Amino acid sequence: MAAINSLGTRNEQRQPLHKFLLGNRHLIQADPARIVLPLLQCLAEIHAEGKSHGAVCAQRLMCAPNGDFDVAFFRHRIGWDEGLTAAETYYGYPSGQGETMEEQQQRDKQALANVLHLLMLGHEAPPPPARLTASIVSRLGEDTPWPQGFVSLVEHLLTMEGHEPTPELDALIHALAPTAPLPPAEAVAISSLPEIPPSPANEELVPAPAEIMVPEVAASDTEAPPPPLCIEKKFEASPAAPSQAAPTPVSPDVNFREPPTPSPLPSYPVRLPNATVGRDYTANVLTHLATGALTFASFEPAAALPDGLATDGITITGSPLLAGEYEIPVACLIQGADPDRPDKLLRTLQITINADPRSLWKNQESDPTSPFWKPDAESAALTDTPRLVAAASLRGRSHAHVGSCRDDDFSLAWFPASGWYALTVADGAGSAKYSRQGSKIACAKVKEHFASLLGENGQDTLTPLTEAWAADAEAVDKRNAVRSELYNQFGRAAYSARKAIEDQANEAQATLRDFHTTLIITLARPMPTGSWFIAAFSVGDGGAAVIGVPDGATCLLTQPDGGEFAGQTIFLTMKEVLATGEGIMNRIKFALVPQFDALVLVTDGISDPKFNSEVALADPAAWQELWTELRPLVAGAGSRDGAAASLLQWMNFFSPGHHDDRTIAVLCETHLPSPS
């Protein structure tokens, strides 16, 4: 067995069939075809290739934890010449050796017959079978002894064209199913067994751990109980006795013994696909019931289905209401049932209903005494602006579950003197303990910088340059002048934010990496020509785009950038971000657009679930789809603050695997009145 165990390390969960049956026999009984059919097919293919296997032994056939037969391992063992152990020879397996290939293949068949016998009777049964079931006897002949009966059956199964389920294989599967115990009686020789007549009148609906149960023959009140079968300890085939021979009593001191009385086995359930509370569910039950040559026409539950589910006798559909493990007894109508067998089987369906994932998340408030604490949710809208400017930021479920703080932030500004809008969002790194303060400082400093430039008392150097370019959009020199000024102003805003974060880190006696944050800044202003000038500067992930440009294009204003490794993000607080002029310029995008529906900025808590790749992030249709979802929320609000609150509520959407903080800022046309 050492050789088996060493080769079995390719999957440590594999077990020899012999050992597997000791602890998991119910899996084989529930669906014996998963072992029998692949084994027959594989051995037939090997023989068809002019080879023999030589190691068809229950201690050398490997099974997966679910009872599947390891066909690849079986093929790998072709020609294995390691001798059988004493434990293996007890079950009568031939060695596979022979002078001719025909003899070797015959040894394979004899060994396979022993495997089938072990599957049918288990370890506790003596080597020869107590009896062949009526379905097999009817095909092999009532006087067929062990082991020739099984060998004949194997030879027949191996010659089946295509090796698909047939009545013979179906009969074998029936035989593998456990039956009710026989009444005790005097032991008799196996060769003196009388014919077992079918008794359809006494068939009952019985639990079936396999796909079908062969009913036990019932004795009438006036008849003596049927004799049990004696078992020989050796495997030599005994000659068939004449059917009219009288039973021969056997004394206890010869090589015969009375078979043990088997215990009734439970009905192993048929597992259906898992369901989830609150989600639509559909399962075709008949496809899960059917196996081999046996199919069902319909089923009828013998108990109530879980709340929220219903059935038409073929499928189970609905939206479950309560989580839990459920077992449902059902009566299954066999399609094309044999008159000699029951037309219904009692099975048990098992279904696991998982809880709604959202109900598993805790929502613990963050500790207001934490350093740099801020509210778990925030929304705001600007007043007295020609267009609606609103934003919202919501702590992610991953933070709410443990009661930690929100790391995202935003800032909004409109400068009436110059007509410029400035929208900023920032995403603090979840791994940085003070990133919530880093994002807050960055947004505040950006707003402060552009207020000094574009505000009432600012020295606005940007407006004349952008207006000149808008008036002559083909002029390269005017475009370059705008580009240079954006480099100056975005660069200064970013430097200002980084310097303030560095000062905060020194004051808190922390490192700059403790305040890691991303940053997206956008500027927008209507031009005298009727077009809009829009520009952006970004560091890290998330995204910003202009949606609804008349030509159908969406102007993506950001380019997500990451580190050396997958999933790594660049932060404003990293030295290399602002180290070179080229690096800063590559983060700037700007354009003139005739008009647009919305300017939208989002952190990665929204961009990741809504845009599953960088290709999708650059797809105009994907941004348009997002705006189609958002537009009714802001348009249907009763006020500007109500629009911001609607955005906050919308961000509570559930997306598996995406539970980060979420922040959004929107600039769009609106008919909502200002508070004044």
Coordinates of N, CA and C in Angstrom, one line a residue, residues 192-392:
S192 N -28.9 -24.5 -3.8 CA -30.2 -25.0 -3.7 C -31.3 -23.9 -3.7
L193 N -30.9 -22.6 -4.1 CA -31.8 -21.5 -4.0 C -33.0 -21.7 -5.0
P194 N -34.2 -21.6 -4.5 CA -35.4 -21.6 -5.4 C -35.4 -20.3 -6.2
E195 N -36.2 -20.4 -7.2 CA -36.4 -19.2 -8.0 C -37.2 -18.1 -7.2
I196 N -36.8 -16.9 -7.4 CA -37.4 -15.8 -6.7 C -38.5 -15.1 -7.6
P197 N -39.7 -15.4 -7.3 CA -40.8 -14.8 -8.2 C -41.0 -13.4 -7.9
P198 N -41.3 -12.6 -8.9 CA -41.7 -11.2 -8.6 C -43.0 -11.1 -7.9
S199 N -43.3 -10.1 -7.2 CA -44.5 -9.9 -6.4 C -45.0 -8.5 -6.5
P200 N -45.5 -8.1 -7.7 CA -45.8 -6.7 -7.8 C -46.9 -6.2 -6.9
A201 N -47.8 -7.2 -6.5 CA -48.9 -6.8 -5.6 C -48.4 -6.3 -4.2
N202 N -47.2 -6.8 -3.8 CA -46.8 -6.4 -2.5 C -45.7 -5.3 -2.5
E203 N -45.5 -4.6 -3.7 CA -44.5 -3.6 -3.8 C -45.0 -2.3 -3.0
E204 N -44.1 -1.7 -2.4 CA -44.4 -0.5 -1.6 C -43.5 0.7 -2.0
L205 N -44.0 1.9 -1.6 CA -43.1 3.1 -1.8 C -42.1 3.1 -0.7
V206 N -40.9 3.0 -1.0 CA -39.8 2.9 0.1 C -38.8 3.9 -0.2
P207 N -38.1 4.4 0.9 CA -37.0 5.3 0.8 C -35.9 4.6 0.0
A208 N -35.2 5.4 -0.9 CA -34.2 4.8 -1.7 C -32.9 5.7 -1.7
P209 N -31.9 5.2 -1.1 CA -30.6 5.9 -1.1 C -30.0 5.8 -2.4
A210 N -30.3 4.8 -3.2 CA -29.8 4.8 -4.6 C -30.9 5.3 -5.5
E211 N -30.6 5.2 -6.8 CA -31.6 5.8 -7.8 C -32.9 5.0 -7.8
I212 N -32.9 3.7 -7.4 CA -34.1 2.9 -7.4 C -33.9 1.7 -6.4
M213 N -34.9 1.3 -5.8 CA -34.9 0.2 -4.9 C -35.6 -1.0 -5.5
V214 N -35.0 -2.2 -5.4 CA -35.7 -3.4 -5.9 C -36.5 -3.9 -4.7
P215 N -37.8 -4.0 -4.7 CA -38.6 -4.4 -3.6 C -38.3 -5.8 -3.1
E216 N -38.3 -5.9 -1.8 CA -38.1 -7.2 -1.2 C -39.3 -8.1 -1.5
V217 N -39.1 -9.4 -1.7 CA -40.2 -10.3 -1.9 C -40.9 -10.6 -0.6
A218 N -42.2 -10.3 -0.6 CA -43.0 -10.5 0.7 C -43.5 -11.9 0.7
A219 N -43.5 -12.5 1.9 CA -44.0 -13.8 2.1 C -45.4 -13.7 2.6
S220 N -46.3 -14.6 2.1 CA -47.7 -14.6 2.6 C -47.7 -15.1 4.0
D221 N -48.9 -14.9 4.7 CA -49.0 -15.4 6.1 C -49.0 -16.9 6.2
T222 N -49.3 -17.6 5.1 CA -49.4 -19.0 5.1 C -48.1 -19.7 4.7
E223 N -47.2 -18.9 4.1 CA -46.0 -19.5 3.7 C -44.9 -19.4 4.7
A224 N -44.0 -20.3 4.6 CA -42.8 -20.3 5.5 C -41.9 -19.2 5.0
P225 N -41.2 -18.5 5.9 CA -40.3 -17.4 5.5 C -39.2 -18.0 4.5
P226 N -38.8 -17.2 3.5 CA -37.8 -17.6 2.6 C -36.5 -17.9 3.3
P227 N -35.8 -19.0 2.8 CA -34.6 -19.4 3.5 C -33.5 -18.4 3.2
P228 N -32.7 -18.1 4.1 CA -31.5 -17.3 3.9 C -30.5 -18.1 3.1
L229 N -29.4 -17.4 2.7 CA -28.4 -18.1 1.9 C -27.1 -18.3 2.7
C230 N -26.6 -19.5 2.5 CA -25.3 -19.7 3.2 C -24.2 -19.1 2.3
I231 N -23.1 -18.8 3.0 CA -22.0 -18.2 2.4 C -20.7 -19.0 2.5
E232 N -20.0 -19.3 1.4 CA -18.8 -20.0 1.4 C -17.7 -19.0 1.7
K233 N -16.6 -19.5 2.4 CA -15.5 -18.6 2.7 C -14.5 -18.5 1.6
K234 N -14.6 -19.4 0.6 CA -13.7 -19.4 -0.5 C -14.4 -19.0 -1.7
F235 N -13.6 -18.7 -2.8 CA -14.2 -18.1 -4.0 C -14.4 -19.1 -5.1
E236 N -14.1 -20.4 -4.9 CA -14.2 -21.3 -6.0 C -15.7 -21.4 -6.3
A237 N -16.0 -21.4 -7.6 CA -17.4 -21.5 -8.1 C -17.9 -22.9 -7.9
S238 N -19.0 -23.1 -7.3 CA -19.6 -24.4 -7.1 C -20.5 -24.7 -8.2
P239 N -20.6 -26.0 -8.7 CA -21.5 -26.3 -9.8 C -23.0 -26.1 -9.4
A240 N -23.7 -25.7 -10.4 CA -25.1 -25.4 -10.2 C -25.9 -26.7 -9.9
A241 N -26.7 -26.7 -8.9 CA -27.5 -27.9 -8.6 C -28.8 -27.8 -9.4
P242 N -29.4 -29.0 -9.6 CA -30.7 -29.0 -10.3 C -31.7 -28.1 -9.4
S243 N -32.6 -27.4 -10.2 CA -33.5 -26.5 -9.5 C -34.5 -27.3 -8.6
Q244 N -34.7 -28.6 -8.9 CA -35.7 -29.3 -8.0 C -35.0 -29.9 -6.8
A245 N -33.7 -29.7 -6.6 CA -33.1 -30.3 -5.5 C -33.6 -29.7 -4.2
A246 N -33.7 -30.5 -3.2 CA -34.2 -30.0 -1.9 C -33.1 -29.3 -1.2
P247 N -33.4 -28.3 -0.3 CA -32.4 -27.6 0.5 C -31.7 -28.5 1.4
T248 N -30.4 -28.3 1.5 CA -29.6 -29.2 2.3 C -29.2 -28.4 3.6
P249 N -29.6 -28.9 4.8 CA -29.2 -28.2 6.0 C -27.7 -28.3 6.2
V250 N -27.2 -27.3 6.8 CA -25.7 -27.2 7.0 C -25.5 -27.0 8.5
S251 N -24.6 -27.8 9.1 CA -24.3 -27.7 10.5 C -23.4 -26.5 10.8
P252 N -23.4 -26.0 12.0 CA -22.6 -24.8 12.2 C -21.1 -25.0 12.1
D253 N -20.6 -26.2 12.1 CA -19.1 -26.4 12.2 C -18.5 -26.6 10.8
V254 N -19.3 -26.5 9.7 CA -18.7 -26.5 8.4 C -18.5 -25.1 7.9
N255 N -17.9 -25.0 6.6 CA -17.6 -23.7 6.1 C -18.8 -22.9 5.6
F256 N -19.8 -22.8 6.4 CA -20.9 -22.0 6.0 C -21.3 -21.2 7.2
R257 N -21.9 -20.1 6.9 CA -22.4 -19.2 8.0 C -23.6 -18.5 7.6
E258 N -24.4 -18.1 8.6 CA -25.6 -17.4 8.3 C -25.3 -15.9 8.0
P259 N -25.8 -15.3 7.0 CA -25.5 -13.9 6.7 C -26.0 -13.0 7.8
P260 N -25.2 -11.9 8.0 CA -25.7 -11.0 9.1 C -26.9 -10.3 8.6
T261 N -27.7 -9.9 9.6 CA -28.9 -9.1 9.3 C -28.6 -7.7 9.1
P262 N -28.7 -7.1 7.9 CA -28.3 -5.7 7.7 C -29.3 -4.8 8.3
S263 N -28.8 -3.6 8.8 CA -29.7 -2.6 9.4 C -30.2 -1.7 8.3
P264 N -31.5 -1.2 8.5 CA -32.1 -0.3 7.5 C -31.2 0.9 7.3
L265 N -31.0 1.3 6.1 CA -30.2 2.5 5.8 C -31.1 3.7 5.6
P266 N -30.6 4.9 6.0 CA -31.4 6.1 5.7 C -31.5 6.5 4.2
S267 N -32.4 7.3 3.9 CA -32.5 7.8 2.5 C -31.6 9.0 2.3
Y268 N -30.5 8.8 1.5 CA -29.6 9.9 1.3 C -30.2 11.0 0.4
P269 N -30.1 12.2 0.8 CA -30.9 13.3 0.0 C -30.2 13.6 -1.3
V270 N -31.0 14.1 -2.2 CA -30.6 14.6 -3.5 C -30.4 16.1 -3.3
R271 N -29.2 16.6 -3.4 CA -28.9 18.0 -3.2 C -29.2 18.9 -4.4
L272 N -30.0 19.9 -4.1 CA -30.3 20.9 -5.2 C -29.3 22.1 -5.1
P273 N -29.2 22.9 -6.1 CA -28.3 24.1 -6.0 C -28.7 25.0 -4.9
N274 N -27.8 25.6 -4.3 CA -28.0 26.6 -3.2 C -28.9 27.7 -3.7
A275 N -29.6 28.3 -2.7 CA -30.4 29.5 -3.0 C -30.0 30.6 -2.0
T276 N -30.4 31.8 -2.3 CA -30.1 32.9 -1.4 C -31.4 33.7 -1.1
V277 N -31.5 34.1 0.1 CA -32.7 34.8 0.6 C -32.8 36.1 -0.3
G278 N -34.0 36.3 -0.8 CA -34.3 37.5 -1.5 C -33.9 37.5 -3.0
R279 N -33.4 36.4 -3.5 CA -33.0 36.3 -4.9 C -33.8 35.3 -5.6
D280 N -34.1 35.5 -6.9 CA -34.9 34.6 -7.7 C -34.1 33.3 -7.8
Y281 N -34.9 32.2 -7.7 CA -34.3 30.8 -7.7 C -35.1 29.9 -8.6
T282 N -34.4 29.1 -9.4 CA -35.0 28.1 -10.2 C -34.1 26.9 -10.3
A283 N -34.7 25.7 -10.0 CA -34.0 24.5 -10.1 C -34.9 23.4 -10.7
N284 N -34.4 22.8 -11.8 CA -35.1 21.7 -12.4 C -34.8 20.4 -11.6
V285 N -35.7 20.0 -10.8 CA -35.5 18.9 -9.8 C -35.3 17.6 -10.6
L286 N -36.0 17.4 -11.7 CA -35.9 16.1 -12.4 C -34.5 15.8 -12.9
T287 N -33.8 16.9 -13.3 CA -32.5 16.6 -13.8 C -31.5 16.2 -12.7
H288 N -31.8 16.6 -11.4 CA -31.0 16.2 -10.3 C -31.4 14.8 -9.8
L289 N -32.6 14.4 -10.0 CA -33.1 13.1 -9.6 C -32.6 12.0 -10.6
A290 N -32.5 12.3 -11.9 CA -32.2 11.3 -12.9 C -30.7 10.9 -12.8
T291 N -30.5 9.6 -13.0 CA -29.1 9.1 -13.2 C -29.2 7.8 -13.9
G292 N -28.1 7.5 -14.7 CA -28.1 6.2 -15.4 C -29.3 6.2 -16.4
A293 N -30.0 5.0 -16.4 CA -31.1 4.8 -17.3 C -32.4 5.2 -16.7
L294 N -32.4 5.7 -15.5 CA -33.6 6.0 -14.8 C -34.0 7.5 -14.8
T295 N -35.2 7.8 -15.3 CA -35.6 9.2 -15.3 C -37.0 9.3 -14.6
F296 N -37.4 10.5 -14.3 CA -38.7 10.7 -13.6 C -39.5 11.7 -14.4
A297 N -40.8 11.5 -14.3 CA -41.8 12.3 -15.0 C -42.2 13.5 -14.2
S298 N -42.3 13.4 -12.9 CA -42.7 14.5 -12.0 C -42.4 14.1 -10.6
F299 N -42.6 15.0 -9.7 CA -42.4 14.7 -8.3 C -43.5 15.5 -7.5
E300 N -43.8 15.0 -6.3 CA -44.8 15.6 -5.5 C -44.2 15.8 -4.1
P301 N -44.1 17.0 -3.5 CA -43.6 17.1 -2.2 C -44.5 16.5 -1.1
A302 N -44.0 15.9 -0.1 CA -44.7 15.3 1.0 C -44.7 16.3 2.2
A303 N -44.1 17.4 2.0 CA -44.0 18.4 3.1 C -43.9 19.8 2.4
A304 N -44.2 20.8 3.2 CA -44.2 22.2 2.7 C -42.8 22.6 2.2
L305 N -42.7 23.3 1.1 CA -41.5 23.9 0.7 C -41.1 25.0 1.5
P306 N -39.8 25.4 1.5 CA -39.4 26.6 2.3 C -40.2 27.8 1.9
D307 N -40.5 28.7 2.8 CA -41.3 29.9 2.5 C -40.7 30.7 1.3
G308 N -41.6 31.0 0.4 CA -41.1 31.8 -0.8 C -40.9 30.9 -2.0
L309 N -40.9 29.6 -1.9 CA -40.7 28.7 -3.0 C -41.9 27.9 -3.3
A310 N -42.1 27.6 -4.6 CA -43.2 26.8 -5.1 C -42.7 25.8 -6.2
T311 N -43.6 24.9 -6.5 CA -43.2 23.9 -7.5 C -44.4 23.6 -8.4
D312 N -44.1 23.2 -9.7 CA -45.0 22.7 -10.6 C -44.9 21.2 -10.9
G313 N -44.1 20.6 -10.0 CA -43.9 19.1 -10.1 C -42.7 18.8 -11.0
I314 N -42.1 19.8 -11.5 CA -40.8 19.6 -12.3 C -39.7 20.5 -11.8
T315 N -40.0 21.8 -11.6 CA -39.0 22.7 -11.1 C -39.5 23.3 -9.8
I316 N -38.5 23.9 -9.1 CA -38.8 24.7 -7.9 C -38.4 26.1 -8.2
T317 N -39.3 27.0 -8.0 CA -39.0 28.4 -8.3 C -39.4 29.3 -7.2
G318 N -39.0 30.6 -7.2 CA -39.5 31.5 -6.2 C -38.3 32.4 -5.7
S319 N -38.6 33.0 -4.6 CA -37.6 33.9 -3.9 C -37.6 33.5 -2.4
P320 N -36.7 32.7 -1.9 CA -36.8 32.2 -0.5 C -36.8 33.4 0.5
L321 N -37.4 33.2 1.6 CA -37.5 34.2 2.6 C -36.6 34.0 3.8
L322 N -36.3 32.7 4.1 CA -35.6 32.4 5.3 C -34.4 31.5 5.0
A323 N -33.3 31.9 5.6 CA -32.1 31.1 5.4 C -32.1 29.8 6.3
G324 N -31.4 28.8 5.8 CA -31.4 27.5 6.6 C -31.1 26.3 5.7
E325 N -31.0 25.1 6.4 CA -30.9 23.9 5.7 C -32.2 23.2 5.7
Y326 N -32.7 22.8 4.5 CA -34.1 22.2 4.4 C -34.0 20.8 3.7
E327 N -34.8 19.9 4.3 CA -34.9 18.6 3.6 C -36.4 18.4 3.3
I328 N -36.7 18.0 2.1 CA -38.1 17.9 1.6 C -38.3 16.5 1.1
P329 N -39.1 15.7 1.7 CA -39.5 14.4 1.2 C -40.4 14.5 0.0
V330 N -40.1 13.8 -1.1 CA -40.9 13.9 -2.3 C -41.1 12.5 -2.8
A331 N -42.3 12.3 -3.5 CA -42.6 11.1 -4.2 C -42.4 11.3 -5.6
C332 N -41.5 10.5 -6.2 CA -41.1 10.7 -7.6 C -41.7 9.7 -8.5
L333 N -42.4 10.1 -9.6 CA -43.0 9.3 -10.5 C -42.0 8.8 -11.6
I334 N -41.8 7.5 -11.7 CA -40.8 7.0 -12.6 C -41.3 7.1 -14.0
Q335 N -40.5 7.6 -15.0 CA -41.0 7.6 -16.3 C -40.7 6.3 -17.0
G336 N -41.8 5.7 -17.6 CA -41.7 4.4 -18.3 C -41.4 3.3 -17.3
A337 N -42.0 3.3 -16.1 CA -41.7 2.4 -15.1 C -42.0 0.9 -15.5
D338 N -41.1 0.0 -15.1 CA -41.2 -1.4 -15.3 C -42.4 -1.9 -14.5
P339 N -43.3 -2.7 -15.1 CA -44.4 -3.2 -14.4 C -44.0 -4.1 -13.2
D340 N -42.8 -4.6 -13.2 CA -42.3 -5.5 -12.1 C -41.7 -4.6 -11.0
R341 N -41.7 -3.3 -11.2 CA -41.1 -2.5 -10.1 C -42.1 -1.4 -9.7
P342 N -41.8 -0.8 -8.6 CA -42.7 0.3 -8.2 C -42.7 1.5 -9.1
D343 N -43.8 2.2 -9.3 CA -43.8 3.3 -10.2 C -43.4 4.6 -9.6
K344 N -43.2 4.6 -8.2 CA -42.8 5.8 -7.5 C -41.7 5.4 -6.6
L345 N -40.8 6.4 -6.3 CA -39.8 6.3 -5.3 C -39.9 7.5 -4.4
L346 N -39.6 7.2 -3.1 CA -39.6 8.3 -2.1 C -38.1 8.8 -2.0
R347 N -37.9 10.0 -2.3 CA -36.6 10.6 -2.2 C -36.7 11.8 -1.3
T348 N -35.5 12.3 -0.9 CA -35.4 13.5 -0.1 C -34.6 14.5 -0.8
L349 N -35.2 15.7 -1.0 CA -34.5 16.8 -1.6 C -33.8 17.6 -0.5
Q350 N -32.6 18.1 -0.7 CA -31.9 18.9 0.3 C -31.5 20.2 -0.4
I351 N -31.8 21.3 0.3 CA -31.5 22.6 -0.3 C -30.9 23.5 0.8
T352 N -29.9 24.2 0.5 CA -29.3 25.2 1.4 C -29.7 26.5 1.0
I353 N -30.4 27.3 1.8 CA -30.7 28.7 1.5 C -29.8 29.6 2.3
N354 N -28.9 30.3 1.6 CA -28.0 31.2 2.2 C -28.6 32.5 2.6
A355 N -28.1 33.1 3.7 CA -28.6 34.4 4.1 C -28.3 35.4 3.0
D356 N -29.1 36.5 3.0 CA -28.7 37.6 2.1 C -27.4 38.2 2.6
P357 N -26.4 38.2 1.7 CA -25.1 38.7 2.1 C -25.1 40.0 2.8
R358 N -26.0 40.9 2.4 CA -26.1 42.2 3.0 C -26.5 42.1 4.5
S359 N -27.2 41.1 4.9 CA -27.6 41.0 6.3 C -26.5 40.5 7.2
L360 N -25.4 40.0 6.6 CA -24.3 39.5 7.3 C -23.3 40.6 7.7
W361 N -23.4 41.8 7.0 CA -22.5 42.9 7.3 C -23.0 43.7 8.6
K362 N -22.1 43.9 9.5 CA -22.4 44.8 10.6 C -22.3 46.2 10.2
N363 N -22.9 47.1 11.0 CA -22.8 48.5 10.7 C -22.5 49.2 12.1
Q364 N -21.3 49.2 12.4 CA -20.8 49.7 13.7 C -20.4 51.2 13.5
E365 N -20.9 52.1 14.3 CA -20.5 53.5 14.2 C -19.0 53.6 14.5
S366 N -18.3 54.5 13.8 CA -16.9 54.8 14.2 C -16.8 55.5 15.5
D367 N -15.6 55.5 16.1 CA -15.4 56.1 17.4 C -15.1 57.6 17.2
P368 N -15.9 58.5 17.7 CA -15.7 59.9 17.5 C -14.4 60.4 18.2
T369 N -13.9 59.6 19.1 CA -12.7 60.0 19.8 C -11.4 59.6 19.1
S370 N -11.6 58.9 17.9 CA -10.4 58.4 17.1 C -9.7 59.7 16.6
P371 N -8.4 59.6 16.4 CA -7.7 60.7 15.8 C -8.2 61.0 14.4
F372 N -8.4 62.3 14.1 CA -8.8 62.7 12.8 C -10.2 62.1 12.4
W373 N -11.1 61.9 13.4 CA -12.4 61.3 13.1 C -13.2 62.3 12.2
K374 N -14.1 61.7 11.4 CA -15.0 62.4 10.6 C -16.3 61.6 10.4
P375 N -17.4 62.2 10.1 CA -18.7 61.4 10.0 C -18.6 60.2 9.0
D376 N -19.4 59.2 9.3 CA -19.4 58.0 8.5 C -20.0 58.3 7.1
A377 N -20.8 59.3 7.0 CA -21.5 59.6 5.7 C -21.6 61.1 5.7
E378 N -21.5 61.6 4.4 CA -21.6 63.1 4.3 C -22.1 63.4 2.9
S379 N -23.0 64.4 2.8 CA -23.5 64.9 1.5 C -23.6 66.4 1.5
A380 N -23.5 67.0 0.3 CA -23.5 68.4 0.3 C -23.9 68.9 -1.2
A381 N -24.4 70.1 -1.3 CA -24.7 70.6 -2.6 C -24.5 72.1 -2.5
L382 N -24.0 72.7 -3.6 CA -23.8 74.2 -3.6 C -25.1 74.9 -3.9
T383 N -25.2 76.1 -3.4 CA -26.4 76.9 -3.6 C -26.1 78.0 -4.5
D384 N -27.1 78.5 -5.2 CA -27.0 79.7 -6.1 C -26.0 79.5 -7.2
T385 N -25.9 78.2 -7.7 CA -25.0 78.0 -8.9 C -25.9 77.8 -10.1
P386 N -25.5 78.2 -11.3 CA -26.3 78.0 -12.4 C -26.6 76.5 -12.7
R387 N -25.6 75.7 -12.4 CA -25.8 74.2 -12.6 C -25.8 73.6 -11.2
L388 N -26.4 72.4 -11.2 CA -26.4 71.6 -9.9 C -25.0 71.1 -9.7
V389 N -24.5 71.3 -8.5 CA -23.2 70.7 -8.0 C -23.5 70.0 -6.7
A390 N -23.4 68.7 -6.7 CA -23.7 67.9 -5.5 C -22.7 66.8 -5.4
A391 N -22.5 66.4 -4.1 CA -21.5 65.3 -3.8 C -22.0 64.5 -2.6
A392 N -21.5 63.3 -2.5 CA -21.8 62.5 -1.3 C -20.6 61.5 -1.1

